[in-house]
Amino acid sequence: GAGVSQSPSNKVTEKGKDVELRCDPISGHTALYWYRQSLGQGLEFLIYFQGNSAPDKSGLPSDRFSAERTGGSVSTLTIQRTQQEDSAVYLCASSLNEGYEQYFGPGTRLTVT
Amino acid sequence: AQKITQTQPGMFVQEKEAVTLDCTYDTSDPSYGLFWYKQPSSGEMIFLIYQGSYDQQNATEGRYSLNFQKARKSANLVISASQLGDSAMYFCAMREGVTGRRALTFGSGTRLQVQP
């Protein structure tokens, strides 16, 4: 079956621009997670959606970062006024329910110039 | 304090031999889960194995087994009969079930290189 998909696979943007990253989770998975992987920081949690509950935003590094999940499926991570330190691979994962293993997408490599 | 500690930045193993990748964790949550993921050079994170804090037996999945020592707070991954395709980064991760974050907290990873 189809796995988690993310788009775009690569994004190069100029400092100060806004970017949107998209995640399509596995069908039927109620939990969706965003992580960031960078050389200096390893893998960091950003935000977590579970069903209709309020998202856990505790990992978002600043108010320039936001995310939404529409219809309990597709999610969009938005970074406003991008900075060079935002350059990283952004990974999306989904799981059948919270507590189950998470399946990751291929990631979006963001480069801020 | 680090929640997940992987003390081996890099490991080498000969093809067909077994290798143990270390992972220790820190939590006061009585319910938690421990996960191992593989990340090849292609970048995708691949789920390998899961151990729940209340599981009585060590988890096994094919050539992967998890040496879970709860009192020592360790959850080492054992790969038997290493193959060249096992060369990758390996991450240990924890999810805290009751009081902690439900998302995964990852260790810094161990880069495994399998030599022919």
XYZ file of C-alpha atoms in Angstrom:
229
model
C 0.000 0.000 0.000
C 0.965 3.654 -0.268
C 3.266 5.012 2.371
C 3.628 8.514 3.732
C 4.310 11.004 0.977
C 5.794 14.466 1.252
C 6.151 17.314 -1.187
C 8.230 18.929 -2.404
C 11.219 16.639 -2.014
C 13.555 19.616 -2.214
C 12.928 23.305 -1.650
C 15.392 26.143 -2.011
C 14.161 29.502 -0.814
C 15.549 32.913 -0.057
C 15.833 34.155 3.477
C 12.692 35.955 4.507
C 10.319 34.045 2.216
C 7.492 31.818 3.440
C 7.405 28.110 2.597
C 4.767 25.392 2.813
C 5.601 21.724 3.186
C 2.967 19.075 2.599
C 2.451 15.634 4.110
C 0.023 12.908 3.035
C -0.175 10.264 5.770
C -1.026 6.618 5.326
C -4.773 6.232 4.853
C -6.530 5.475 8.126
C -3.721 6.691 10.346
C -5.089 9.023 12.987
C -1.780 10.321 14.338
C 0.534 12.590 12.335
C 3.892 13.978 13.399
C 6.371 16.497 12.052
C 10.069 16.242 12.880
C 13.139 18.151 11.749
C 16.544 16.607 11.123
C 19.580 18.831 10.952
C 23.297 18.193 11.379
C 23.670 20.129 14.555
C 20.442 19.169 16.287
C 19.709 15.605 15.256
C 16.045 14.628 15.023
C 13.701 17.081 16.732
C 9.984 16.827 17.307
C 7.985 19.768 15.997
C 4.252 19.115 16.217
C 1.832 16.224 16.649
C -1.800 15.748 15.601
C -4.042 13.028 17.017
C -7.538 12.707 15.632
C -9.679 15.712 16.542
C -7.650 16.612 19.629
C -5.794 19.884 19.902
C -2.307 19.453 18.414
C 0.775 19.232 20.594
C 2.785 22.233 19.401
C 5.393 22.067 22.140
C 8.247 21.318 19.741
C 7.793 24.280 17.409
C 10.988 26.377 17.675
C 9.362 29.759 17.120
C 6.095 31.442 16.216
C 7.254 31.510 12.603
C 6.347 27.827 12.461
C 2.783 26.605 12.215
C 0.973 23.533 10.969
C -2.510 22.426 10.225
C -4.177 19.171 9.393
C -7.277 19.304 7.270
C -9.986 16.676 7.443
C -7.865 14.479 9.639
C -5.620 13.656 6.717
C -3.243 15.952 4.821
C -1.028 18.260 6.847
C 0.825 21.422 5.885
C 3.790 22.810 7.797
C 4.310 26.526 7.163
C 7.474 28.429 7.948
C 7.174 32.193 7.716
C 10.079 34.577 7.122
C 12.538 31.713 6.728
C 15.978 31.983 8.292
C 19.172 30.143 7.389
C 18.939 28.092 10.582
C 15.664 26.656 9.265
C 17.652 24.678 6.674
C 17.065 21.011 7.463
C 15.209 17.912 6.342
C 11.592 18.047 7.478
C 10.161 14.601 8.116
C 6.526 13.681 8.454
C 5.348 10.451 10.068
C 2.002 8.833 10.728
C 0.795 6.012 12.926
C -2.408 4.032 13.209
C -2.992 5.581 16.595
C -0.789 7.195 19.190
C 1.521 4.633 20.740
C 1.903 2.591 17.590
C 5.014 2.588 15.438
C 5.404 5.614 13.241
C 5.987 5.369 9.516
C 8.033 8.134 7.991
C 7.878 9.865 4.661
C 10.952 10.564 2.527
C 11.275 14.112 3.868
C 11.555 17.567 2.378
C 15.042 19.026 2.213
C 14.746 22.773 2.837
C 17.641 25.049 1.995
C 17.414 28.712 2.934
C 19.922 30.883 1.079
C 19.393 15.154 31.081
C 19.342 13.319 27.792
C 16.246 11.198 27.392
C 17.908 8.809 24.928
C 21.648 8.197 24.846
C 23.486 6.354 22.117
C 27.147 6.308 23.048
C 28.531 4.770 19.847
C 28.790 7.351 17.059
C 30.157 4.697 14.714
C 30.474 0.923 14.613
C 32.126 -1.518 12.245
C 31.123 -5.170 11.858
C 32.173 -7.938 9.527
C 29.562 -9.375 7.216
C 27.704 -12.351 8.768
C 28.692 -11.401 12.309
C 26.341 -10.117 14.999
C 26.501 -6.552 16.310
C 24.973 -4.782 19.306
C 24.027 -1.119 19.182
C 23.665 0.472 22.596
C 20.811 2.636 23.826
C 20.017 3.895 27.310
C 16.991 5.944 28.227
C 15.756 8.134 31.033
C 12.130 8.477 32.040
C 9.995 8.490 35.148
C 6.898 7.600 33.158
C 5.711 4.089 34.096
C 4.423 3.472 30.578
C 6.706 3.999 27.622
C 7.729 2.468 24.342
C 11.137 2.058 22.809
C 11.725 1.992 19.073
C 14.615 1.429 16.729
C 14.757 2.992 13.280
C 17.196 2.524 10.415
C 18.118 5.414 8.134
C 20.068 4.389 5.032
C 21.892 6.931 2.910
C 18.661 7.473 0.953
C 17.343 9.277 4.027
C 14.096 7.469 4.734
C 13.468 6.325 8.308
C 12.590 2.637 8.457
C 10.889 1.173 11.526
C 12.686 -1.942 12.790
C 11.426 -3.042 16.189
C 9.365 -1.979 19.196
C 9.497 -2.805 22.912
C 6.817 -1.753 25.380
C 7.742 -1.062 28.971
C 5.318 -3.721 30.217
C 6.361 -6.378 27.719
C 7.689 -9.414 29.535
C 9.740 -10.756 26.668
C 12.366 -9.128 24.513
C 11.074 -8.134 21.094
C 12.347 -9.910 18.001
C 11.788 -9.203 14.307
C 13.693 -11.454 11.968
C 17.394 -10.692 12.358
C 16.657 -7.882 14.805
C 16.215 -8.370 18.515
C 15.995 -5.921 21.361
C 17.905 -6.644 24.559
C 15.622 -4.872 27.035
C 17.004 -4.467 30.563
C 14.416 -2.379 32.364
C 16.268 -1.977 35.655
C 19.316 -0.677 33.810
C 17.146 1.416 31.457
C 18.809 -0.011 28.402
C 17.325 -1.170 25.106
C 20.136 -2.412 22.928
C 19.529 -3.505 19.355
C 21.124 -6.765 18.266
C 21.502 -7.456 14.563
C 22.423 -11.047 13.791
C 24.183 -12.216 10.630
C 24.994 -8.708 9.395
C 24.543 -7.969 5.713
C 26.081 -5.252 3.563
C 22.636 -3.684 3.282
C 22.594 -3.135 7.034
C 25.082 -0.269 6.633
C 23.108 2.781 7.774
C 22.411 5.122 10.670
C 20.446 3.553 13.486
C 18.331 5.595 15.868
C 16.880 4.594 19.195
C 13.726 6.476 20.191
C 11.283 6.622 23.075
C 7.643 7.555 23.431
C 6.375 8.319 26.924
C 2.862 7.109 27.437
C 1.323 8.877 30.376
C 3.005 12.031 31.553
C 5.382 12.679 28.722
C 5.247 13.619 25.087
C 3.523 11.147 22.819
C 5.845 11.873 19.912
C 9.240 10.228 19.661
C 12.397 11.481 21.313
C 15.419 10.289 19.371
C 18.991 9.541 20.304
C 21.889 10.933 18.302
C 22.269 7.752 16.295
C 24.945 5.166 15.544
C 26.438 4.809 12.091
C 26.944 1.121 11.329
C 29.266 0.020 8.573
C 29.249 -3.620 7.516
C 32.501 -4.745 5.949
C 32.774 -7.607 3.449
